[in-house]
CSV table of C-alpha atoms in Angstrom, one decimal:
chain,number,residue,atom,x,y,z
G,75,MET,CA,-12.7,3.6,-31.2
G,76,ASP,CA,-16.2,3.4,-29.8
G,77,ALA,CA,-17.8,0.2,-28.8
G,78,PRO,CA,-21.1,-0.9,-30.2
G,79,ALA,CA,-24.0,0.3,-28.2
G,80,THR,CA,-25.2,-3.2,-27.5
G,81,GLY,CA,-23.7,-6.7,-27.8
G,82,PRO,CA,-20.5,-8.2,-26.6
G,83,ASN,CA,-17.1,-6.5,-26.9
G,84,THR,CA,-14.2,-8.4,-28.3
G,85,LEU,CA,-10.8,-8.3,-26.6
G,86,GLY,CA,-9.5,-6.4,-29.6
G,87,SER,CA,-12.2,-3.7,-29.3
G,88,LEU,CA,-11.5,-3.3,-25.6
G,89,TYR,CA,-7.8,-3.0,-26.2
G,90,ASP,CA,-8.5,-0.4,-28.9
G,91,ARG,CA,-10.5,1.6,-26.4
G,92,TYR,CA,-8.4,1.2,-23.2
G,93,GLY,CA,-5.0,0.0,-24.3
G,94,SER,CA,-3.4,3.4,-24.6
G,95,THR,CA,-4.8,4.5,-21.2
G,96,ALA,CA,-3.6,1.3,-19.6
G,97,TYR,CA,-0.1,1.6,-21.2
G,98,ASN,CA,0.3,5.2,-20.2
G,99,LEU,CA,-0.9,4.6,-16.6
G,100,ALA,CA,1.7,1.8,-16.3
G,101,LEU,CA,4.4,3.9,-17.9
G,102,THR,CA,3.6,6.9,-15.7
G,103,ILE,CA,4.0,4.8,-12.5
G,104,THR,CA,7.0,2.6,-13.6
G,105,ASN,CA,8.8,4.9,-16.0
G,106,ASP,CA,9.8,1.7,-17.7
G,107,ALA,CA,8.4,0.9,-21.2
G,108,ALA,CA,9.2,-2.8,-21.1
G,109,ALA,CA,7.6,-3.2,-17.7
G,110,ALA,CA,4.6,-1.2,-18.9
G,111,GLU,CA,4.1,-3.6,-21.8
G,112,ARG,CA,4.4,-6.6,-19.6
G,113,ILE,CA,1.9,-5.2,-17.1
G,114,VAL,CA,-0.6,-4.2,-19.8
G,115,THR,CA,-0.4,-7.7,-21.4
G,116,ALA,CA,-0.9,-9.5,-18.1
G,117,SER,CA,-3.6,-7.2,-16.9
G,118,PHE,CA,-5.6,-7.4,-20.1
G,119,THR,CA,-5.2,-11.2,-20.1
G,120,ALA,CA,-6.3,-11.6,-16.4
G,121,THR,CA,-9.2,-9.2,-16.7
G,122,TRP,CA,-10.4,-10.6,-20.0
G,123,ARG,CA,-10.4,-14.1,-18.5
G,124,GLU,CA,-12.4,-12.9,-15.5
G,125,PHE,CA,-15.1,-11.3,-17.6
G,126,ALA,CA,-15.2,-13.2,-20.9
G,127,PRO,CA,-17.3,-14.1,-22.7
G,128,ASP,CA,-19.8,-11.6,-21.3
G,129,VAL,CA,-18.2,-8.2,-21.8
G,130,SER,CA,-21.4,-6.6,-23.0
G,131,ALA,CA,-21.6,-2.9,-23.4
G,132,ALA,CA,-23.3,-2.8,-20.0
G,133,ARG,CA,-20.2,-4.5,-18.4
G,134,ALA,CA,-17.6,-2.5,-20.2
G,135,GLY,CA,-17.4,0.0,-17.3
G,136,ALA,CA,-16.8,-2.8,-14.8
G,137,PHE,CA,-14.1,-4.2,-17.1
G,138,LEU,CA,-12.4,-0.9,-17.3
G,139,THR,CA,-12.5,-0.5,-13.5
G,140,GLN,CA,-11.0,-3.9,-12.9
G,141,LEU,CA,-8.4,-3.5,-15.7
G,142,MET,CA,-7.1,-0.2,-14.4
G,143,LYS,CA,-7.0,-1.5,-10.8
G,144,THR,CA,-4.9,-4.4,-12.0
G,145,VAL,CA,-2.6,-2.2,-14.1
G,146,ARG,CA,-2.1,0.1,-11.2
G,147,ALA,CA,-1.4,-2.6,-8.7
G,148,GLY,CA,1.1,-4.3,-11.1
G,149,ALA,CA,2.8,-1.0,-11.9
G,150,LEU,CA,3.2,0.0,-8.2
G,151,ALA,CA,4.6,-3.5,-7.5
G,152,ALA,CA,7.0,-3.2,-10.4
G,153,ARG,CA,8.5,0.2,-9.5
G,154,LYS,CA,12.1,0.0,-8.7
G,155,PRO,CA,12.9,0.6,-5.1
G,156,ASN,CA,15.3,3.4,-5.9
G,157,GLN,CA,13.0,5.0,-8.4
G,158,ALA,CA,13.2,8.8,-8.3
G,159,ALA,CA,10.7,10.6,-6.2
G,160,PHE,CA,7.3,10.6,-7.9
G,161,SER,CA,6.2,13.8,-9.6
G,162,PRO,CA,2.4,14.0,-9.8
G,163,PRO,CA,1.1,14.6,-13.3
G,164,THR,CA,-0.5,18.0,-13.7
G,165,ALA,CA,-4.1,18.5,-14.6
G,166,ARG,CA,-3.0,20.0,-17.9
G,167,ALA,CA,-1.3,16.9,-19.2
G,168,VAL,CA,-4.0,14.3,-19.0
G,169,SER,CA,-5.4,12.0,-21.6
G,170,SER,CA,-9.1,12.4,-21.0
G,171,VAL,CA,-10.9,15.7,-21.5
G,172,ALA,CA,-13.6,15.0,-18.9
G,173,VAL,CA,-11.2,13.9,-16.2
G,174,ALA,CA,-8.8,16.8,-17.1
G,175,GLU,CA,-11.6,19.3,-16.8
G,176,SER,CA,-12.8,17.9,-13.5
G,177,LEU,CA,-9.3,17.8,-12.1
G,178,SER,CA,-8.7,21.3,-13.1
G,179,LYS,CA,-11.5,22.4,-10.9
G,180,LEU,CA,-10.1,20.8,-7.7
G,181,PRO,CA,-8.1,22.8,-5.2
G,182,GLU,CA,-4.4,22.2,-5.4
G,183,PRO,CA,-4.1,20.4,-2.0
G,184,GLN,CA,-6.8,17.9,-3.2
G,185,LEU,CA,-5.0,17.4,-6.5
G,186,GLN,CA,-1.8,16.8,-4.7
G,187,VAL,CA,-3.0,14.2,-2.3
G,188,LEU,CA,-5.0,12.4,-5.0
G,189,ALA,CA,-1.8,12.2,-7.2
G,190,LEU,CA,0.4,11.0,-4.3
G,191,ALA,CA,-2.1,8.3,-3.4
G,192,TYR,CA,-3.1,7.1,-6.8
G,193,PHE,CA,0.0,7.4,-8.9
G,194,GLY,CA,2.5,7.5,-6.1
G,195,GLY,CA,1.0,4.5,-4.3
G,196,LEU,CA,1.6,6.3,-1.0
G,197,GLN,CA,-0.4,5.5,2.1
G,198,VAL,CA,-2.2,8.1,4.1
G,199,THR,CA,0.5,8.2,6.8
G,200,ASP,CA,3.3,8.6,4.1
G,201,ILE,CA,1.4,11.4,2.5
G,202,ALA,CA,0.9,13.1,5.9
G,203,ALA,CA,4.7,12.8,6.5
G,204,ARG,CA,5.6,14.1,3.1
G,205,LEU,CA,3.3,17.1,3.3
G,206,GLN,CA,3.7,17.6,7.0
G,207,TRP,CA,0.0,17.5,7.4
G,208,PRO,CA,-2.1,15.7,10.1
G,209,VAL,CA,-3.3,12.3,9.0
G,210,ARG,CA,-6.9,13.5,9.4
G,211,HIS,CA,-6.3,16.4,7.1
G,212,VAL,CA,-5.1,14.0,4.4
G,213,ASN,CA,-8.2,11.9,4.8
G,214,VAL,CA,-10.4,14.9,4.6
G,215,ASN,CA,-8.8,16.1,1.4
G,216,LEU,CA,-8.8,12.7,-0.2
G,217,LYS,CA,-12.5,12.3,0.4
G,218,ALA,CA,-13.3,15.8,-0.7
G,219,ALA,CA,-11.3,15.3,-3.9
G,220,LEU,CA,-12.9,12.0,-4.9
G,221,GLY,CA,-16.3,13.3,-4.0
G,222,ALA,CA,-15.9,16.4,-6.1
G,223,LEU,CA,-14.4,14.4,-8.9
G,224,ARG,CA,-17.3,12.0,-8.9
G,225,HIS,CA,-19.8,14.9,-8.9
G,226,LEU,CA,-18.0,16.7,-11.7
G,227,LEU,CA,-17.7,13.6,-13.9
G,228,SER,CA,-21.4,13.0,-13.4
G,229,ILE,CA,-22.4,16.4,-14.7
G,230,LEU,CA,-19.8,17.0,-17.4
G,231,PRO,CA,-20.6,15.9,-21.0
G,232,GLY,CA,-18.5,13.2,-22.5
G,233,ARG,CA,-17.8,11.3,-19.3
G,234,ALA,CA,-14.4,9.7,-19.7
G,235,ALA,CA,-14.1,6.4,-21.6
G,236,GLN,CA,-17.2,4.7,-20.2
Y,193,MET,CA,-14.9,4.6,16.4
Y,194,SER,CA,-18.0,6.6,15.1
Y,195,HIS,CA,-19.6,6.1,11.8
Y,196,GLU,CA,-18.2,9.5,10.7
Y,197,GLN,CA,-14.7,8.5,11.5
Y,198,TRP,CA,-15.1,5.3,9.5
Y,199,SER,CA,-16.6,7.2,6.6
Y,200,GLY,CA,-13.6,9.6,6.7
Y,201,SER,CA,-11.4,6.7,5.7
Y,202,ALA,CA,-13.5,5.6,2.8
Y,203,ALA,CA,-11.6,7.6,0.2
Y,204,ALA,CA,-8.2,6.4,1.4
Y,205,TYR,CA,-9.6,2.8,1.3
Y,206,ALA,CA,-10.8,3.3,-2.2
Y,207,LEU,CA,-7.4,4.5,-3.3
Y,208,GLY,CA,-5.6,1.7,-1.5
Y,209,ALA,CA,-4.0,4.2,0.8
Y,210,LEU,CA,-4.7,2.5,4.1
Y,211,ASP,CA,-2.0,0.3,5.7
Y,212,ALA,CA,-2.8,-3.4,6.3
Y,213,ASP,CA,-4.2,-3.0,9.8
Y,214,GLU,CA,-6.3,0.0,8.9
Y,215,ARG,CA,-7.6,-1.7,5.8
Y,216,ALA,CA,-8.5,-4.9,7.8
Y,217,ALA,CA,-10.4,-2.8,10.4
Y,218,PHE,CA,-12.2,-0.8,7.7
Y,219,GLU,CA,-13.2,-4.0,5.9
Y,220,GLN,CA,-14.5,-5.4,9.1
Y,221,HIS,CA,-16.6,-2.3,9.5
Y,222,LEU,CA,-17.8,-2.7,5.9
Y,223,THR,CA,-19.3,-6.1,6.7
Y,224,THR,CA,-21.8,-4.4,9.1
Y,225,CYS,CA,-22.3,-1.0,7.5
Y,226,ALA,CA,-24.2,-0.9,4.2
Y,227,THR,CA,-23.8,2.9,4.0
Y,228,CYS,CA,-20.0,2.8,4.1
Y,229,ARG,CA,-20.0,-0.2,1.7
Y,230,ALA,CA,-22.0,1.7,-0.9
Y,231,GLU,CA,-19.8,4.8,-0.4
Y,232,ALA,CA,-16.6,2.8,-0.7
Y,233,ASP,CA,-17.9,1.2,-3.9
Y,234,GLU,CA,-18.8,4.6,-5.4
Y,235,LEU,CA,-15.4,6.1,-4.5
Y,236,ARG,CA,-13.6,3.0,-5.9
Y,237,GLU,CA,-15.3,3.6,-9.2
Y,238,THR,CA,-14.3,7.2,-9.2
Y,239,ALA,CA,-10.7,6.4,-8.2
Y,240,ALA,CA,-10.5,4.1,-11.2
Y,241,MET,CA,-11.2,7.1,-13.4
Y,242,LEU,CA,-7.9,8.6,-12.3
Y,243,ALA,CA,-6.3,6.2,-14.7
Y,244,HIS,CA,-7.3,8.7,-17.4
Y,245,ALA,CA,-5.3,11.4,-15.7
Y,246,ALA,CA,-2.0,9.7,-16.6
Y,247,PRO,CA,-0.2,11.8,-19.1
Y,248,THR,CA,-0.2,10.5,-22.7
Y,249,ARG,CA,3.5,10.0,-22.9
Y,250,GLU,CA,3.7,7.5,-25.7
Y,251,VAL,CA,1.6,5.6,-28.1
Y,252,PRO,CA,1.7,1.9,-27.1
Y,253,PRO,CA,3.9,-0.1,-29.5
Y,254,ALA,CA,1.9,-1.6,-32.3
Y,255,ALA,CA,3.1,-5.1,-31.4
Y,256,LEU,CA,1.6,-4.8,-28.0
Y,257,ARG,CA,-1.9,-5.2,-29.3
Y,258,GLU,CA,-1.0,-8.5,-31.0
Y,259,ARG,CA,0.8,-9.6,-27.9
Y,260,VAL,CA,-2.2,-9.0,-25.7
Y,261,LEU,CA,-4.5,-10.9,-28.1
Y,262,ARG,CA,-2.1,-13.8,-28.4
Y,263,GLU,CA,-1.5,-14.2,-24.7
Y,264,ALA,CA,-5.2,-14.1,-23.9
Y,265,ARG,CA,-5.7,-17.0,-26.4
Y,266,GLU,CA,-2.9,-19.1,-25.0
Y,267,VAL,CA,-3.7,-21.9,-22.6
Y,268,ARG,CA,-1.9,-21.1,-19.4
Y,269,PRO,CA,-2.6,-20.2,-15.8
Y,270,ILE,CA,-4.2,-16.8,-15.2
Y,271,THR,CA,-1.5,-14.2,-14.3
Y,272,SER,CA,-2.1,-10.9,-12.6
Y,273,ALA,CA,0.0,-7.9,-13.4
Y,274,ALA,CA,1.2,-7.9,-9.8
Y,275,SER,CA,2.4,-11.5,-10.1
Y,276,VAL,CA,4.2,-10.7,-13.3
Y,277,ALA,CA,5.9,-7.8,-11.7
Y,278,ARG,CA,7.0,-10.0,-8.8
Y,279,ARG,CA,7.9,-13.0,-11.0
Y,280,ARG,CA,10.4,-14.3,-8.6
Y,281,ALA,CA,8.2,-14.1,-5.6
Y,282,PRO,CA,7.2,-17.4,-3.8
Y,283,ILE,CA,4.3,-19.0,-5.6
Y,284,VAL,CA,3.8,-22.1,-3.4
Y,285,PRO,CA,0.1,-21.5,-2.9
Y,286,TRP,CA,-0.4,-21.6,-6.6
Y,287,LEU,CA,1.7,-24.7,-7.4
Y,288,ALA,CA,-1.2,-27.1,-7.1
Y,289,ALA,CA,-3.3,-25.1,-9.5
Y,290,ALA,CA,-0.4,-24.6,-11.9
Y,291,ALA,CA,0.6,-28.2,-11.9
Y,292,SER,CA,-3.0,-29.2,-12.6
Y,293,LEU,CA,-3.2,-26.8,-15.5
Y,294,THR,CA,0.2,-28.0,-16.9
Y,295,LEU,CA,-1.0,-31.6,-16.8
Y,296,ALA,CA,-4.1,-30.6,-18.7
Y,297,VAL,CA,-2.0,-28.8,-21.4
Y,298,LEU,CA,0.4,-31.7,-21.7
Y,299,ALA,CA,-2.4,-34.1,-22.1
Y,300,TRP,CA,-4.0,-31.9,-24.7
Y,301,SER,CA,-0.7,-31.6,-26.6
Y,302,GLN,CA,-0.1,-35.4,-26.6
Y,303,LEU,CA,-3.6,-36.0,-27.9
Y,304,ARG,CA,-3.2,-33.5,-30.7
Y,305,SER,CA,-0.2,-35.4,-32.1
Y,306,GLU,CA,-2.3,-38.4,-32.6
Y,307,ARG,CA,-4.3,-37.1,-35.5
Y,308,THR,CA,-6.3,-40.3,-35.9
Y,309,GLN,CA,-8.0,-39.6,-32.7
Y,310,SER,CA,-9.6,-36.3,-33.7
Y,311,ALA,CA,-12.8,-36.9,-32.0
Y,312,GLN,CA,-11.0,-37.7,-28.7
Y,313,LEU,CA,-8.9,-34.6,-29.2
Y,314,ALA,CA,-12.0,-32.4,-29.5
Y,315,ALA,CA,-13.5,-33.9,-26.4
Y,316,ALA,CA,-10.3,-33.6,-24.4
Y,317,LEU,CA,-9.8,-30.0,-25.6
Y,318,ASP,CA,-13.3,-29.1,-24.5
Y,319,SER,CA,-12.8,-30.8,-21.2
Y,320,ALA,CA,-9.5,-29.0,-20.7
Y,321,ARG,CA,-11.0,-25.7,-21.6
Y,322,LEU,CA,-13.8,-26.2,-19.1
Y,323,GLY,CA,-11.3,-27.3,-16.4
Y,324,ILE,CA,-9.1,-24.3,-17.1
Y,325,ALA,CA,-12.0,-21.9,-17.1
Y,326,ALA,CA,-13.0,-23.3,-13.7
Y,327,ARG,CA,-9.5,-23.0,-12.5
Y,328,ASP,CA,-9.2,-19.4,-13.8
Y,329,SER,CA,-12.4,-18.5,-12.2
Y,330,MET,CA,-11.1,-19.9,-8.9
Y,331,VAL,CA,-7.7,-18.2,-9.1
Y,332,ALA,CA,-9.4,-14.9,-10.0
Y,333,ALA,CA,-11.4,-15.2,-6.9
Y,334,PHE,CA,-8.1,-15.4,-4.9
Y,335,LEU,CA,-7.0,-12.1,-6.3
Y,336,GLY,CA,-7.8,-8.7,-4.9
Y,337,PRO,CA,-7.9,-6.8,-1.6
Y,338,GLU,CA,-11.3,-8.2,-0.8
Y,339,VAL,CA,-9.9,-11.7,0.0
Y,340,HIS,CA,-9.2,-12.9,3.5
Y,341,VAL,CA,-7.5,-16.2,4.3
Y,342,VAL,CA,-7.3,-18.5,7.2
Y,343,SER,CA,-4.8,-21.4,7.8
Y,344,LEU,CA,-6.2,-24.2,9.9
Y,345,SER,CA,-3.7,-26.3,11.8
Y,346,PRO,CA,-4.0,-29.2,14.3
Y,347,PRO,CA,-3.4,-29.0,18.0
Y,348,PRO,CA,0.3,-28.9,19.0
Y,349,THR,CA,0.5,-32.7,19.2
Y,350,GLY,CA,-0.3,-33.1,15.6
Y,351,GLU,CA,1.6,-31.9,12.5
Y,352,LYS,CA,0.4,-33.2,9.2
Y,353,PRO,CA,-3.1,-32.2,8.3
Y,354,SER,CA,-3.5,-28.6,7.1
Y,355,MET,CA,-6.1,-26.5,5.4
Y,356,ARG,CA,-6.4,-23.0,3.9
Y,357,VAL,CA,-9.7,-21.3,3.5
Y,358,PHE,CA,-9.9,-18.2,1.3
Y,359,TRP,CA,-12.9,-15.9,1.8
Y,360,ASN,CA,-13.9,-13.6,-1.1
Y,361,HIS,CA,-16.4,-11.6,0.7
Y,362,THR,CA,-17.6,-9.7,-2.4
Y,363,ARG,CA,-18.5,-12.9,-4.1
Y,364,ASN,CA,-19.8,-14.6,-1.0
Y,365,ILE,CA,-17.6,-17.7,-1.6
Y,366,PHE,CA,-15.1,-19.6,0.4
Y,367,ILE,CA,-12.4,-21.6,-1.4
Y,368,VAL,CA,-11.1,-24.5,0.7
Y,369,THR,CA,-7.8,-26.4,0.1
Y,370,ALA,CA,-7.0,-29.3,2.3
Y,371,PHE,CA,-3.8,-31.4,2.5
Y,372,ASN,CA,-3.1,-34.6,4.4
Y,373,VAL,CA,-6.6,-34.7,5.8
Y,374,PRO,CA,-7.7,-38.4,5.7
Y,375,PRO,CA,-10.9,-39.1,3.8
Y,376,ALA,CA,-13.9,-39.1,6.1
Y,377,PRO,CA,-15.1,-42.6,7.0
Y,378,ALA,CA,-18.3,-44.0,5.5
Y,379,GLY,CA,-21.3,-42.1,6.8
Y,380,LYS,CA,-19.3,-39.1,7.8
Y,381,THR,CA,-18.3,-35.8,6.3
Y,382,TYR,CA,-16.1,-32.9,7.1
Y,383,GLN,CA,-17.9,-29.7,8.1
Y,384,LEU,CA,-16.5,-26.2,8.3
Y,385,TRP,CA,-17.7,-23.7,10.9
Y,386,ALA,CA,-17.6,-19.9,11.1
Y,387,ILE,CA,-17.2,-18.7,14.6
Y,388,ARG,CA,-17.8,-15.2,15.9
Y,389,ASN,CA,-16.7,-14.3,19.4
Y,390,GLY,CA,-19.5,-15.1,21.9
Y,391,LYS,CA,-21.8,-16.7,19.3
Y,392,GLN,CA,-22.7,-20.2,18.3
Y,393,PRO,CA,-20.8,-21.6,15.3
Y,394,LEU,CA,-22.4,-21.3,11.9
Y,395,SER,CA,-22.1,-24.0,9.3
Y,396,MET,CA,-20.1,-22.9,6.2
Y,397,GLY,CA,-20.7,-26.2,4.4
Y,398,THR,CA,-19.4,-29.8,4.1
Y,399,PHE,CA,-16.8,-31.4,1.9
Y,400,ASN,CA,-14.6,-34.5,1.8
Y,401,THR,CA,-11.1,-35.2,0.8
Y,402,ASP,CA,-9.9,-37.7,-1.8
Y,403,ALA,CA,-7.8,-40.8,-1.2
Y,404,SER,CA,-4.6,-38.8,-1.1
Y,405,GLY,CA,-6.1,-36.6,1.7
Y,406,GLN,CA,-6.5,-33.5,-0.6
Y,407,ALA,CA,-9.5,-31.4,-1.4
Y,408,THR,CA,-10.2,-28.2,-3.3
Y,409,ALA,CA,-13.8,-27.0,-3.0
Y,410,ILE,CA,-15.7,-23.8,-3.6
Y,411,ILE,CA,-18.4,-23.2,-1.1
Y,412,ALA,CA,-21.1,-20.5,-1.7
Y,413,VAL,CA,-22.5,-19.2,1.6
Y,414,GLY,CA,-25.6,-17.3,2.7
Y,415,ASN,CA,-26.0,-13.9,4.2
Y,416,ASP,CA,-26.0,-15.3,7.7
Y,417,ILE,CA,-22.3,-16.0,7.2
Y,418,THR,CA,-21.2,-13.0,5.3
Y,419,GLN,CA,-23.3,-10.2,6.8
Y,420,GLY,CA,-23.1,-10.9,10.5
Y,421,GLY,CA,-19.9,-9.1,11.1
Y,422,PHE,CA,-16.3,-10.2,10.9
Y,423,ILE,CA,-15.6,-13.9,11.5
Y,424,ASP,CA,-13.1,-14.5,14.2
Y,425,LEU,CA,-12.3,-18.2,13.7
Y,426,CYS,CA,-12.8,-21.1,11.3
Y,427,ALA,CA,-12.9,-24.6,12.5
Y,428,LEU,CA,-13.2,-28.1,11.0
Y,429,THR,CA,-15.0,-31.1,12.6
Y,430,LEU,CA,-16.0,-34.6,11.4
Y,431,GLU,CA,-19.8,-34.9,11.4
Y,432,PRO,CA,-22.5,-37.4,10.2
Y,433,SER,CA,-23.1,-37.3,6.4
Y,434,GLY,CA,-25.1,-34.2,5.5
Y,435,GLY,CA,-23.6,-32.2,8.3
Y,436,SER,CA,-24.8,-31.1,11.7
Y,437,PRO,CA,-26.7,-28.0,12.9
Y,438,GLN,CA,-23.9,-27.6,15.6
Y,439,PRO,CA,-20.5,-29.3,16.0
Y,440,THR,CA,-20.7,-32.6,17.7
Y,441,GLU,CA,-17.0,-32.8,18.5
Y,442,GLN,CA,-14.0,-30.6,19.4
Y,443,PRO,CA,-12.5,-29.0,16.3
Y,444,ARG,CA,-9.8,-31.0,14.6
Y,445,LEU,CA,-8.4,-27.9,12.9
Y,446,VAL,CA,-8.9,-24.3,13.8
Y,447,GLY,CA,-7.5,-21.0,12.6
Y,448,SER,CA,-8.1,-17.2,12.8
Y,449,TRP,CA,-8.7,-15.0,9.7
Y,450,ARG,CA,-6.2,-12.6,8.3
Y,451,HIS,CA,-5.7,-10.8,5.0
Y,452,THR,CA,-3.8,-12.4,2.2
Y,453,ASP,CA,-1.5,-9.3,1.7
């Protein structure tokens, strides 16, 4: 559901736009539907209280950024210690066309480090150990991946969910 | 470390992939490097877009929407997703805020039952909402990786007085909590100082404690405090009312900064 071009967003309209993405992000990381519901509820509540009542169309992007940051942090914290090794989602199975198209253009090593860092919550040194790469190589690929993603999202039509 | 080396860590920082020491070092660099700060902000925005790369595994339960809307309307302390996930984690630092909010809610509930006092109820409700909004705003400022904290303690001979100062360097505010710090005598005030190695102390602001020795204060600070590089120490002195340009006594409490997580 699209938000109005101007004027404030209601919490309901923000949930309608971002709820599914937030829920699936939490579910992807935790693999636990109950935890995902709890995390989404708490994240929307906390983010809404930080932004309300001024969640104008101009601030919707900042709301989205803060919301997803909170969801991801909560989901990474809620993962069970013995959770199976994380499998990065592929670029073909994503929920946003613009992000999917952008990710599909990235080289495989960049996709891999991005997924391990973002969805896996791994630190650079952990990624280096897992892939048996030098730490610097991980950093270079992370920066190249995010830089390319930013560029691609800026030039592709229908930029995701902003 | 060269600028290029710092810049090389910007993406890992944006993705939360640096360990605590590396992140602290990088954030210290950010306080002095506008280029890296802008780059980190941009990369953080881009990293947030990765949320859309999560596979659409399920449609959220229909009841979740109502639950989100209901919880957001409820009067209760702000709760982050991380704190929900770690529900059994120690929450001592939040007890004071939680207790205060609970009292406000109880007071509101009691008033509501006395229907004859509807005007008083409306006023109390408005007051509670304002108080809770202020508390929520304060608690929200505690959250996030951009927050540093310092605990100030007395010299080894003393024990009781203590303070914590939270520094949210993206909002340029300090949040001060004090316990067992006797109220300043008439004509005096407590003053906080930011100290960088080898430089003169900079005043962060003044405050006073109540009769019970407690204080919670939000201090907005200028660029001289936030943009002059990482602050090494925080100190408390007792000064004449209005504060002093430089400390006039040895610090009563002092502490060094660290990250909250």
